[in-house]
Amino acid sequence: MKLQGKVWGKTQSIFQNHTFELHRIEVKKGGFCSTHKHQHKYNAFYIEKGKLKIKIHQTDYDLVDETIISTGELTVVTPDLYHSFEALESTICYEIYWGKFSHDDIQRKNVGGV
């Protein structure tokens, strides 16, 4: 897939369909993304090489959780939480996205039986 430049580095979509996405990103030391959220997607970060600080803004109270992950580590951001990342050193990372599914998503048209 096509490599895209970002202000903080580069991103490349490796695979995507309607329920899953995998992106390889390169983040320059000191580079950071905007604070943003995904309404229905989980967002995981897996570090191939380097170190990222992930900030997650909690919705129920005024708190920003910070997690630092480095080579071989992974962290997950749940849907609907504002978050951002900052590279503490030049980093190669994989961003993994998947959909938020609800066990209540079924809509019945009739009732089953025997």
PDB file of N, CA and C in Angstrom:
ATOM      1  N   MET A   1       0.835  -1.192   0.000  1.00  0.00           N
ATOM      2  CA  MET A   1       0.000   0.000   0.000  1.00  0.00           C
ATOM      3  C   MET A   1       0.876   1.250   0.000  1.00  0.00           C
ATOM      4  N   LYS A   2       0.265   2.355  -0.274  1.00  0.00           N
ATOM      5  CA  LYS A   2       0.950   3.630  -0.409  1.00  0.00           C
ATOM      6  C   LYS A   2       1.436   4.174   0.936  1.00  0.00           C
ATOM      7  N   LEU A   3       2.640   4.676   0.943  1.00  0.00           N
ATOM      8  CA  LEU A   3       3.227   5.315   2.120  1.00  0.00           C
ATOM      9  C   LEU A   3       2.783   6.772   2.142  1.00  0.00           C
ATOM     10  N   GLN A   4       2.278   7.246   3.277  1.00  0.00           N
ATOM     11  CA  GLN A   4       1.809   8.622   3.404  1.00  0.00           C
ATOM     12  C   GLN A   4       2.645   9.370   4.422  1.00  0.00           C
ATOM     13  N   GLY A   5       3.054  10.590   4.086  1.00  0.00           N
ATOM     14  CA  GLY A   5       3.760  11.436   5.027  1.00  0.00           C
ATOM     15  C   GLY A   5       2.806  12.076   6.018  1.00  0.00           C
ATOM     16  N   LYS A   6       3.251  12.191   7.238  1.00  0.00           N
ATOM     17  CA  LYS A   6       2.522  12.883   8.304  1.00  0.00           C
ATOM     18  C   LYS A   6       3.477  13.890   8.930  1.00  0.00           C
ATOM     19  N   VAL A   7       2.958  14.868   9.629  1.00  0.00           N
ATOM     20  CA  VAL A   7       3.814  15.849  10.277  1.00  0.00           C
ATOM     21  C   VAL A   7       4.750  15.180  11.284  1.00  0.00           C
ATOM     22  N   TRP A   8       4.313  14.075  11.875  1.00  0.00           N
ATOM     23  CA  TRP A   8       5.096  13.351  12.889  1.00  0.00           C
ATOM     24  C   TRP A   8       5.933  12.215  12.321  1.00  0.00           C
ATOM     25  N   GLY A   9       5.754  11.872  11.019  1.00  0.00           N
ATOM     26  CA  GLY A   9       6.503  10.757  10.432  1.00  0.00           C
ATOM     27  C   GLY A   9       5.833  10.219   9.185  1.00  0.00           C
ATOM     28  N   LYS A  10       5.596   8.892   9.144  1.00  0.00           N
ATOM     29  CA  LYS A  10       4.999   8.227   7.982  1.00  0.00           C
ATOM     30  C   LYS A  10       4.024   7.149   8.438  1.00  0.00           C
ATOM     31  N   THR A  11       3.030   6.875   7.599  1.00  0.00           N
ATOM     32  CA  THR A  11       2.092   5.791   7.865  1.00  0.00           C
ATOM     33  C   THR A  11       1.843   5.014   6.581  1.00  0.00           C
ATOM     34  N   GLN A  12       1.608   3.722   6.742  1.00  0.00           N
ATOM     35  CA  GLN A  12       1.338   2.870   5.594  1.00  0.00           C
ATOM     36  C   GLN A  12       0.287   1.833   5.980  1.00  0.00           C
ATOM     37  N   SER A  13      -0.807   1.794   5.222  1.00  0.00           N
ATOM     38  CA  SER A  13      -1.837   0.789   5.454  1.00  0.00           C
ATOM     39  C   SER A  13      -1.342  -0.534   4.886  1.00  0.00           C
ATOM     40  N   ILE A  14      -1.311  -1.559   5.722  1.00  0.00           N
ATOM     41  CA  ILE A  14      -0.885  -2.884   5.286  1.00  0.00           C
ATOM     42  C   ILE A  14      -2.090  -3.722   4.885  1.00  0.00           C
ATOM     43  N   PHE A  15      -3.169  -3.638   5.679  1.00  0.00           N
ATOM     44  CA  PHE A  15      -4.369  -4.402   5.388  1.00  0.00           C
ATOM     45  C   PHE A  15      -5.548  -3.686   6.016  1.00  0.00           C
ATOM     46  N   GLN A  16      -6.685  -3.711   5.306  1.00  0.00           N
ATOM     47  CA  GLN A  16      -7.913  -3.195   5.899  1.00  0.00           C
ATOM     48  C   GLN A  16      -9.130  -3.819   5.226  1.00  0.00           C
ATOM     49  N   ASN A  17     -10.148  -4.054   6.032  1.00  0.00           N
ATOM     50  CA  ASN A  17     -11.459  -4.454   5.536  1.00  0.00           C
ATOM     51  C   ASN A  17     -12.493  -3.761   6.420  1.00  0.00           C
ATOM     52  N   HIS A  18     -13.725  -4.204   6.415  1.00  0.00           N
ATOM     53  CA  HIS A  18     -14.772  -3.499   7.157  1.00  0.00           C
ATOM     54  C   HIS A  18     -14.738  -3.736   8.672  1.00  0.00           C
ATOM     55  N   THR A  19     -13.875  -4.635   9.169  1.00  0.00           N
ATOM     56  CA  THR A  19     -13.817  -4.876  10.614  1.00  0.00           C
ATOM     57  C   THR A  19     -12.416  -4.793  11.212  1.00  0.00           C
ATOM     58  N   PHE A  20     -11.391  -4.635  10.369  1.00  0.00           N
ATOM     59  CA  PHE A  20     -10.014  -4.709  10.862  1.00  0.00           C
ATOM     60  C   PHE A  20      -9.096  -3.856   9.993  1.00  0.00           C
ATOM     61  N   GLU A  21      -8.123  -3.184  10.633  1.00  0.00           N
ATOM     62  CA  GLU A  21      -7.101  -2.426   9.913  1.00  0.00           C
ATOM     63  C   GLU A  21      -5.755  -2.640  10.581  1.00  0.00           C
ATOM     64  N   LEU A  22      -4.704  -2.695   9.754  1.00  0.00           N
ATOM     65  CA  LEU A  22      -3.333  -2.796  10.241  1.00  0.00           C
ATOM     66  C   LEU A  22      -2.499  -1.759   9.508  1.00  0.00           C
ATOM     67  N   HIS A  23      -1.845  -0.878  10.273  1.00  0.00           N
ATOM     68  CA  HIS A  23      -1.010   0.175   9.716  1.00  0.00           C
ATOM     69  C   HIS A  23       0.386   0.096  10.332  1.00  0.00           C
ATOM     70  N   ARG A  24       1.394   0.318   9.514  1.00  0.00           N
ATOM     71  CA  ARG A  24       2.772   0.443   9.999  1.00  0.00           C
ATOM     72  C   ARG A  24       3.077   1.931  10.031  1.00  0.00           C
ATOM     73  N   ILE A  25       3.531   2.418  11.182  1.00  0.00           N
ATOM     74  CA  ILE A  25       3.856   3.838  11.285  1.00  0.00           C
ATOM     75  C   ILE A  25       5.300   4.019  11.742  1.00  0.00           C
ATOM     76  N   GLU A  26       5.898   5.072  11.254  1.00  0.00           N
ATOM     77  CA  GLU A  26       7.226   5.498  11.680  1.00  0.00           C
ATOM     78  C   GLU A  26       7.059   6.891  12.275  1.00  0.00           C
ATOM     79  N   VAL A  27       7.482   7.042  13.523  1.00  0.00           N
ATOM     80  CA  VAL A  27       7.309   8.312  14.222  1.00  0.00           C
ATOM     81  C   VAL A  27       8.686   8.855  14.593  1.00  0.00           C
ATOM     82  N   LYS A  28       8.946  10.094  14.181  1.00  0.00           N
ATOM     83  CA  LYS A  28      10.218  10.733  14.506  1.00  0.00           C
ATOM     84  C   LYS A  28      10.281  11.021  16.011  1.00  0.00           C
ATOM     85  N   LYS A  29      11.463  10.959  16.582  1.00  0.00           N
ATOM     86  CA  LYS A  29      11.629  11.310  18.001  1.00  0.00           C
ATOM     87  C   LYS A  29      11.033  12.697  18.231  1.00  0.00           C
ATOM     88  N   GLY A  30      10.178  12.799  19.231  1.00  0.00           N
ATOM     89  CA  GLY A  30       9.505  14.058  19.546  1.00  0.00           C
ATOM     90  C   GLY A  30       8.215  14.262  18.773  1.00  0.00           C
ATOM     91  N   GLY A  31       7.958  13.428  17.765  1.00  0.00           N
ATOM     92  CA  GLY A  31       6.731  13.547  16.983  1.00  0.00           C
ATOM     93  C   GLY A  31       5.524  13.108  17.793  1.00  0.00           C
ATOM     94  N   PHE A  32       4.390  13.757  17.553  1.00  0.00           N
ATOM     95  CA  PHE A  32       3.163  13.402  18.265  1.00  0.00           C
ATOM     96  C   PHE A  32       1.961  13.614  17.363  1.00  0.00           C
ATOM     97  N   CYS A  33       0.915  12.867  17.628  1.00  0.00           N
ATOM     98  CA  CYS A  33      -0.323  12.998  16.855  1.00  0.00           C
ATOM     99  C   CYS A  33      -1.307  13.886  17.617  1.00  0.00           C
ATOM    100  N   SER A  34      -2.384  14.241  16.929  1.00  0.00           N
ATOM    101  CA  SER A  34      -3.444  15.029  17.558  1.00  0.00           C
ATOM    102  C   SER A  34      -4.148  14.195  18.623  1.00  0.00           C
ATOM    103  N   THR A  35      -4.789  14.875  19.556  1.00  0.00           N
ATOM    104  CA  THR A  35      -5.646  14.199  20.522  1.00  0.00           C
ATOM    105  C   THR A  35      -6.969  13.932  19.809  1.00  0.00           C
ATOM    106  N   HIS A  36      -7.354  12.673  19.734  1.00  0.00           N
ATOM    107  CA  HIS A  36      -8.525  12.282  18.966  1.00  0.00           C
ATOM    108  C   HIS A  36      -9.157  11.037  19.580  1.00  0.00           C
ATOM    109  N   LYS A  37     -10.335  10.669  19.067  1.00  0.00           N
ATOM    110  CA  LYS A  37     -10.969   9.437  19.516  1.00  0.00           C
ATOM    111  C   LYS A  37     -11.646   8.757  18.335  1.00  0.00           C
ATOM    112  N   HIS A  38     -11.916   7.472  18.494  1.00  0.00           N
ATOM    113  CA  HIS A  38     -12.645   6.671  17.529  1.00  0.00           C
ATOM    114  C   HIS A  38     -13.923   6.204  18.213  1.00  0.00           C
ATOM    115  N   GLN A  39     -15.058   6.463  17.605  1.00  0.00           N
ATOM    116  CA  GLN A  39     -16.322   6.123  18.257  1.00  0.00           C
ATOM    117  C   GLN A  39     -16.549   4.620  18.378  1.00  0.00           C
ATOM    118  N   HIS A  40     -16.109   3.846  17.378  1.00  0.00           N
ATOM    119  CA  HIS A  40     -16.446   2.429  17.364  1.00  0.00           C
ATOM    120  C   HIS A  40     -15.236   1.510  17.210  1.00  0.00           C
ATOM    121  N   LYS A  41     -14.042   2.055  17.193  1.00  0.00           N
ATOM    122  CA  LYS A  41     -12.859   1.233  16.952  1.00  0.00           C
ATOM    123  C   LYS A  41     -11.952   1.170  18.175  1.00  0.00           C
ATOM    124  N   TYR A  42     -11.457  -0.041  18.447  1.00  0.00           N
ATOM    125  CA  TYR A  42     -10.338  -0.198  19.362  1.00  0.00           C
ATOM    126  C   TYR A  42      -9.085   0.196  18.596  1.00  0.00           C
ATOM    127  N   ASN A  43      -8.084   0.729  19.293  1.00  0.00           N
ATOM    128  CA  ASN A  43      -6.832   1.164  18.667  1.00  0.00           C
ATOM    129  C   ASN A  43      -5.681   0.606  19.499  1.00  0.00           C
ATOM    130  N   ALA A  44      -4.993  -0.392  18.957  1.00  0.00           N
ATOM    131  CA  ALA A  44      -3.852  -0.981  19.660  1.00  0.00           C
ATOM    132  C   ALA A  44      -2.564  -0.488  19.019  1.00  0.00           C
ATOM    133  N   PHE A  45      -1.522  -0.382  19.841  1.00  0.00           N
ATOM    134  CA  PHE A  45      -0.192   0.007  19.378  1.00  0.00           C
ATOM    135  C   PHE A  45       0.777  -1.103  19.774  1.00  0.00           C
ATOM    136  N   TYR A  46       1.490  -1.644  18.786  1.00  0.00           N
ATOM    137  CA  TYR A  46       2.526  -2.646  19.028  1.00  0.00           C
ATOM    138  C   TYR A  46       3.848  -2.080  18.529  1.00  0.00           C
ATOM    139  N   ILE A  47       4.859  -2.032  19.397  1.00  0.00           N
ATOM    140  CA  ILE A  47       6.141  -1.415  19.073  1.00  0.00           C
ATOM    141  C   ILE A  47       7.107  -2.446  18.504  1.00  0.00           C
ATOM    142  N   GLU A  48       7.538  -2.226  17.270  1.00  0.00           N
ATOM    143  CA  GLU A  48       8.574  -3.052  16.661  1.00  0.00           C
ATOM    144  C   GLU A  48       9.953  -2.603  17.150  1.00  0.00           C
ATOM    145  N   LYS A  49      10.127  -1.277  17.211  1.00  0.00           N
ATOM    146  CA  LYS A  49      11.401  -0.702  17.656  1.00  0.00           C
ATOM    147  C   LYS A  49      11.146   0.730  18.114  1.00  0.00           C
ATOM    148  N   GLY A  50      11.635   1.063  19.300  1.00  0.00           N
ATOM    149  CA  GLY A  50      11.484   2.430  19.790  1.00  0.00           C
ATOM    150  C   GLY A  50      10.666   2.508  21.064  1.00  0.00           C
ATOM    151  N   LYS A  51      10.083   3.709  21.295  1.00  0.00           N
ATOM    152  CA  LYS A  51       9.356   3.954  22.540  1.00  0.00           C
ATOM    153  C   LYS A  51       8.299   5.032  22.307  1.00  0.00           C
ATOM    154  N   LEU A  52       7.053   4.739  22.689  1.00  0.00           N
ATOM    155  CA  LEU A  52       5.940   5.685  22.586  1.00  0.00           C
ATOM    156  C   LEU A  52       5.320   5.936  23.946  1.00  0.00           C
ATOM    157  N   LYS A  53       4.892   7.177  24.139  1.00  0.00           N
ATOM    158  CA  LYS A  53       4.053   7.513  25.293  1.00  0.00           C
ATOM    159  C   LYS A  53       2.635   7.662  24.763  1.00  0.00           C
ATOM    160  N   ILE A  54       1.721   6.866  25.297  1.00  0.00           N
ATOM    161  CA  ILE A  54       0.312   6.917  24.915  1.00  0.00           C
ATOM    162  C   ILE A  54      -0.439   7.625  26.033  1.00  0.00           C
ATOM    163  N   LYS A  55      -1.175   8.674  25.680  1.00  0.00           N
ATOM    164  CA  LYS A  55      -2.011   9.396  26.653  1.00  0.00           C
ATOM    165  C   LYS A  55      -3.470   9.067  26.364  1.00  0.00           C
ATOM    166  N   ILE A  56      -4.199   8.669  27.421  1.00  0.00           N
ATOM    167  CA  ILE A  56      -5.620   8.340  27.293  1.00  0.00           C
ATOM    168  C   ILE A  56      -6.397   9.216  28.275  1.00  0.00           C
ATOM    169  N   HIS A  57      -7.336   9.983  27.747  1.00  0.00           N
ATOM    170  CA  HIS A  57      -8.153  10.892  28.551  1.00  0.00           C
ATOM    171  C   HIS A  57      -9.404  10.155  29.013  1.00  0.00           C
ATOM    172  N   GLN A  58      -9.543   9.968  30.307  1.00  0.00           N
ATOM    173  CA  GLN A  58     -10.694   9.270  30.865  1.00  0.00           C
ATOM    174  C   GLN A  58     -11.920  10.168  30.791  1.00  0.00           C
ATOM    175  N   THR A  59     -13.085   9.596  30.507  1.00  0.00           N
ATOM    176  CA  THR A  59     -14.292  10.400  30.302  1.00  0.00           C
ATOM    177  C   THR A  59     -15.056  10.703  31.581  1.00  0.00           C
ATOM    178  N   ASP A  60     -14.975   9.831  32.575  1.00  0.00           N
ATOM    179  CA  ASP A  60     -15.785  10.016  33.777  1.00  0.00           C
ATOM    180  C   ASP A  60     -15.177  10.985  34.789  1.00  0.00           C
ATOM    181  N   TYR A  61     -13.904  11.340  34.597  1.00  0.00           N
ATOM    182  CA  TYR A  61     -13.248  12.253  35.512  1.00  0.00           C
ATOM    183  C   TYR A  61     -12.074  12.899  34.790  1.00  0.00           C
ATOM    184  N   ASP A  62     -11.559  13.957  35.377  1.00  0.00           N
ATOM    185  CA  ASP A  62     -10.493  14.729  34.747  1.00  0.00           C
ATOM    186  C   ASP A  62      -9.146  14.074  35.015  1.00  0.00           C
ATOM    187  N   LEU A  63      -8.819  13.052  34.214  1.00  0.00           N
ATOM    188  CA  LEU A  63      -7.586  12.312  34.399  1.00  0.00           C
ATOM    189  C   LEU A  63      -7.037  11.915  33.037  1.00  0.00           C
ATOM    190  N   VAL A  64      -5.730  12.035  32.875  1.00  0.00           N
ATOM    191  CA  VAL A  64      -5.067  11.568  31.667  1.00  0.00           C
ATOM    192  C   VAL A  64      -4.096  10.476  32.082  1.00  0.00           C
ATOM    193  N   ASP A  65      -4.377   9.237  31.642  1.00  0.00           N
ATOM    194  CA  ASP A  65      -3.478   8.125  31.912  1.00  0.00           C
ATOM    195  C   ASP A  65      -2.351   8.149  30.883  1.00  0.00           C
ATOM    196  N   GLU A  66      -1.120   7.943  31.331  1.00  0.00           N
ATOM    197  CA  GLU A  66       0.025   7.863  30.435  1.00  0.00           C
ATOM    198  C   GLU A  66       0.658   6.485  30.562  1.00  0.00           C
ATOM    199  N   THR A  67       0.868   5.839  29.406  1.00  0.00           N
ATOM    200  CA  THR A  67       1.518   4.541  29.358  1.00  0.00           C
ATOM    201  C   THR A  67       2.694   4.646  28.409  1.00  0.00           C
ATOM    202  N   ILE A  68       3.852   4.199  28.843  1.00  0.00           N
ATOM    203  CA  ILE A  68       5.032   4.182  27.980  1.00  0.00           C
ATOM    204  C   ILE A  68       5.272   2.740  27.570  1.00  0.00           C
ATOM    205  N   ILE A  69       5.308   2.512  26.240  1.00  0.00           N
ATOM    206  CA  ILE A  69       5.572   1.174  25.719  1.00  0.00           C
ATOM    207  C   ILE A  69       6.809   1.227  24.839  1.00  0.00           C
ATOM    208  N   SER A  70       7.556   0.129  24.858  1.00  0.00           N
ATOM    209  CA  SER A  70       8.775   0.058  24.056  1.00  0.00           C
ATOM    210  C   SER A  70       8.817  -1.265  23.305  1.00  0.00           C
ATOM    211  N   THR A  71       9.917  -1.537  22.652  1.00  0.00           N
ATOM    212  CA  THR A  71      10.076  -2.680  21.761  1.00  0.00           C
ATOM    213  C   THR A  71       9.430  -3.952  22.310  1.00  0.00           C
ATOM    214  N   GLY A  72       8.542  -4.544  21.496  1.00  0.00           N
ATOM    215  CA  GLY A  72       7.881  -5.796  21.855  1.00  0.00           C
ATOM    216  C   GLY A  72       6.656  -5.645  22.726  1.00  0.00           C
ATOM    217  N   GLU A  73       6.268  -4.426  23.068  1.00  0.00           N
ATOM    218  CA  GLU A  73       5.114  -4.221  23.950  1.00  0.00           C
ATOM    219  C   GLU A  73       3.908  -3.703  23.176  1.00  0.00           C
ATOM    220  N   LEU A  74       2.730  -3.905  23.767  1.00  0.00           N
ATOM    221  CA  LEU A  74       1.459  -3.529  23.154  1.00  0.00           C
ATOM    222  C   LEU A  74       0.562  -2.879  24.192  1.00  0.00           C
ATOM    223  N   THR A  75      -0.225  -1.905  23.762  1.00  0.00           N
ATOM    224  CA  THR A  75      -1.268  -1.342  24.618  1.00  0.00           C
ATOM    225  C   THR A  75      -2.497  -1.097  23.758  1.00  0.00           C
ATOM    226  N   VAL A  76      -3.676  -1.083  24.395  1.00  0.00           N
ATOM    227  CA  VAL A  76      -4.946  -0.943  23.683  1.00  0.00           C
ATOM    228  C   VAL A  76      -5.714   0.251  24.234  1.00  0.00           C
ATOM    229  N   VAL A  77      -6.278   1.044  23.327  1.00  0.00           N
ATOM    230  CA  VAL A  77      -7.164   2.152  23.678  1.00  0.00           C
ATOM    231  C   VAL A  77      -8.574   1.730  23.293  1.00  0.00           C
ATOM    232  N   THR A  78      -9.505   1.791  24.238  1.00  0.00           N
ATOM    233  CA  THR A  78     -10.885   1.403  23.951  1.00  0.00           C
ATOM    234  C   THR A  78     -11.606   2.507  23.187  1.00  0.00           C
ATOM    235  N   PRO A  79     -12.690   2.151  22.500  1.00  0.00           N
ATOM    236  CA  PRO A  79     -13.439   3.152  21.742  1.00  0.00           C
ATOM    237  C   PRO A  79     -13.943   4.290  22.616  1.00  0.00           C
ATOM    238  N   ASP A  80     -14.107   5.435  21.975  1.00  0.00           N
ATOM    239  CA  ASP A  80     -14.729   6.630  22.570  1.00  0.00           C
ATOM    240  C   ASP A  80     -13.901   7.304  23.655  1.00  0.00           C
ATOM    241  N   LEU A  81     -12.588   7.033  23.703  1.00  0.00           N
ATOM    242  CA  LEU A  81     -11.704   7.748  24.618  1.00  0.00           C
ATOM    243  C   LEU A  81     -10.705   8.575  23.808  1.00  0.00           C
ATOM    244  N   TYR A  82     -10.599   9.852  24.151  1.00  0.00           N
ATOM    245  CA  TYR A  82      -9.589  10.684  23.496  1.00  0.00           C
ATOM    246  C   TYR A  82      -8.204  10.161  23.867  1.00  0.00           C
ATOM    247  N   HIS A  83      -7.325  10.138  22.871  1.00  0.00           N
ATOM    248  CA  HIS A  83      -5.972   9.646  23.101  1.00  0.00           C
ATOM    249  C   HIS A  83      -5.008  10.298  22.111  1.00  0.00           C
ATOM    250  N   SER A  84      -3.719  10.148  22.402  1.00  0.00           N
ATOM    251  CA  SER A  84      -2.666  10.645  21.517  1.00  0.00           C
ATOM    252  C   SER A  84      -1.402   9.846  21.804  1.00  0.00           C
ATOM    253  N   PHE A  85      -0.412   9.991  20.917  1.00  0.00           N
ATOM    254  CA  PHE A  85       0.886   9.370  21.172  1.00  0.00           C
ATOM    255  C   PHE A  85       1.994  10.372  20.930  1.00  0.00           C
ATOM    256  N   GLU A  86       3.132  10.115  21.565  1.00  0.00           N
ATOM    257  CA  GLU A  86       4.349  10.909  21.377  1.00  0.00           C
ATOM    258  C   GLU A  86       5.530   9.948  21.367  1.00  0.00           C
ATOM    259  N   ALA A  87       6.430  10.128  20.396  1.00  0.00           N
ATOM    260  CA  ALA A  87       7.605   9.258  20.302  1.00  0.00           C
ATOM    261  C   ALA A  87       8.697   9.775  21.227  1.00  0.00           C
ATOM    262  N   LEU A  88       9.101   8.959  22.188  1.00  0.00           N
ATOM    263  CA  LEU A  88      10.188   9.331  23.099  1.00  0.00           C
ATOM    264  C   LEU A  88      11.544   9.051  22.464  1.00  0.00           C
ATOM    265  N   GLU A  89      11.533   8.222  21.417  1.00  0.00           N
ATOM    266  CA  GLU A  89      12.687   8.015  20.543  1.00  0.00           C
ATOM    267  C   GLU A  89      12.113   7.644  19.179  1.00  0.00           C
ATOM    268  N   SER A  90      12.905   7.688  18.140  1.00  0.00           N
ATOM    269  CA  SER A  90      12.406   7.300  16.818  1.00  0.00           C
ATOM    270  C   SER A  90      11.826   5.895  16.914  1.00  0.00           C
ATOM    271  N   THR A  91      10.604   5.719  16.374  1.00  0.00           N
ATOM    272  CA  THR A  91       9.832   4.507  16.631  1.00  0.00           C
ATOM    273  C   THR A  91       9.209   3.943  15.356  1.00  0.00           C
ATOM    274  N   ILE A  92       9.222   2.622  15.261  1.00  0.00           N
ATOM    275  CA  ILE A  92       8.446   1.902  14.260  1.00  0.00           C
ATOM    276  C   ILE A  92       7.383   1.121  15.025  1.00  0.00           C
ATOM    277  N   CYS A  93       6.153   1.312  14.625  1.00  0.00           N
ATOM    278  CA  CYS A  93       5.028   0.799  15.394  1.00  0.00           C
ATOM    279  C   CYS A  93       3.960   0.275  14.449  1.00  0.00           C
ATOM    280  N   TYR A  94       3.159  -0.654  14.930  1.00  0.00           N
ATOM    281  CA  TYR A  94       1.990  -1.115  14.185  1.00  0.00           C
ATOM    282  C   TYR A  94       0.745  -0.664  14.929  1.00  0.00           C
ATOM    283  N   GLU A  95      -0.143  -0.003  14.200  1.00  0.00           N
ATOM    284  CA  GLU A  95      -1.440   0.372  14.741  1.00  0.00           C
ATOM    285  C   GLU A  95      -2.447  -0.653  14.248  1.00  0.00           C
ATOM    286  N   ILE A  96      -3.211  -1.190  15.175  1.00  0.00           N
ATOM    287  CA  ILE A  96      -4.189  -2.218  14.863  1.00  0.00           C
ATOM    288  C   ILE A  96      -5.554  -1.684  15.292  1.00  0.00           C
ATOM    289  N   TYR A  97      -6.512  -1.725  14.377  1.00  0.00           N
ATOM    290  CA  TYR A  97      -7.870  -1.263  14.665  1.00  0.00           C
ATOM    291  C   TYR A  97      -8.845  -2.407  14.439  1.00  0.00           C
ATOM    292  N   TRP A  98      -9.836  -2.529  15.318  1.00  0.00           N
ATOM    293  CA  TRP A  98     -10.928  -3.468  15.103  1.00  0.00           C
ATOM    294  C   TRP A  98     -12.188  -2.888  15.696  1.00  0.00           C
ATOM    295  N   GLY A  99     -13.321  -3.389  15.222  1.00  0.00           N
ATOM    296  CA  GLY A  99     -14.610  -2.822  15.597  1.00  0.00           C
ATOM    297  C   GLY A  99     -15.070  -3.197  16.984  1.00  0.00           C
ATOM    298  N   LYS A 100     -15.885  -2.331  17.526  1.00  0.00           N
ATOM    299  CA  LYS A 100     -16.532  -2.575  18.820  1.00  0.00           C
ATOM    300  C   LYS A 100     -17.861  -3.263  18.533  1.00  0.00           C
ATOM    301  N   PHE A 101     -17.996  -4.471  19.026  1.00  0.00           N
ATOM    302  CA  PHE A 101     -19.212  -5.226  18.802  1.00  0.00           C
ATOM    303  C   PHE A 101     -20.009  -5.304  20.096  1.00  0.00           C
ATOM    304  N   SER A 102     -21.317  -5.297  19.963  1.00  0.00           N
ATOM    305  CA  SER A 102     -22.205  -5.368  21.119  1.00  0.00           C
ATOM    306  C   SER A 102     -22.978  -6.680  21.084  1.00  0.00           C
ATOM    307  N   HIS A 103     -23.086  -7.337  22.237  1.00  0.00           N
ATOM    308  CA  HIS A 103     -23.873  -8.575  22.304  1.00  0.00           C
ATOM    309  C   HIS A 103     -25.359  -8.285  22.111  1.00  0.00           C
ATOM    310  N   ASP A 104     -25.771  -7.016  22.209  1.00  0.00           N
ATOM    311  CA  ASP A 104     -27.164  -6.614  22.035  1.00  0.00           C
ATOM    312  C   ASP A 104     -27.465  -6.150  20.608  1.00  0.00           C
ATOM    313  N   ASP A 105     -26.616  -6.485  19.639  1.00  0.00           N
ATOM    314  CA  ASP A 105     -26.805  -5.966  18.295  1.00  0.00           C
ATOM    315  C   ASP A 105     -27.817  -6.745  17.443  1.00  0.00           C
ATOM    316  N   ILE A 106     -28.404  -7.784  18.001  1.00  0.00           N
ATOM    317  CA  ILE A 106     -29.357  -8.602  17.244  1.00  0.00           C
ATOM    318  C   ILE A 106     -30.727  -7.895  17.176  1.00  0.00           C
ATOM    319  N   GLN A 107     -31.359  -7.956  16.006  1.00  0.00           N
ATOM    320  CA  GLN A 107     -32.707  -7.406  15.815  1.00  0.00           C
ATOM    321  C   GLN A 107     -33.584  -8.542  15.292  1.00  0.00           C
ATOM    322  N   ARG A 108     -34.468  -9.009  16.144  1.00  0.00           N
ATOM    323  CA  ARG A 108     -35.311 -10.152  15.755  1.00  0.00           C
ATOM    324  C   ARG A 108     -36.560  -9.680  15.023  1.00  0.00           C
ATOM    325  N   LYS A 109     -36.883 -10.421  13.952  1.00  0.00           N
ATOM    326  CA  LYS A 109     -38.103 -10.137  13.193  1.00  0.00           C
ATOM    327  C   LYS A 109     -39.257 -11.036  13.660  1.00  0.00           C
ATOM    328  N   ASN A 110     -38.892 -12.220  14.185  1.00  0.00           N
ATOM    329  CA  ASN A 110     -39.909 -13.123  14.720  1.00  0.00           C
ATOM    330  C   ASN A 110     -39.270 -13.951  15.821  1.00  0.00           C
ATOM    331  N   VAL A 111     -40.054 -14.853  16.410  1.00  0.00           N
ATOM    332  CA  VAL A 111     -39.590 -15.670  17.519  1.00  0.00           C
ATOM    333  C   VAL A 111     -39.363 -17.095  17.037  1.00  0.00           C
ATOM    334  N   GLY A 112     -38.246 -17.670  17.407  1.00  0.00           N
ATOM    335  CA  GLY A 112     -37.982 -19.073  17.055  1.00  0.00           C
ATOM    336  C   GLY A 112     -38.815 -20.021  17.881  1.00  0.00           C
ATOM    337  N   GLY A 113     -38.790 -21.273  17.508  1.00  0.00           N
ATOM    338  CA  GLY A 113     -39.555 -22.262  18.273  1.00  0.00           C
ATOM    339  C   GLY A 113     -39.265 -23.671  17.798  1.00  0.00           C
ATOM    340  N   VAL A 114     -40.012 -24.615  18.318  1.00  0.00           N
ATOM    341  CA  VAL A 114     -39.867 -26.035  17.954  1.00  0.00           C
ATOM    342  C   VAL A 114     -41.072 -26.457  17.146  1.00  0.00           C
TER     343      VAL A 114
END
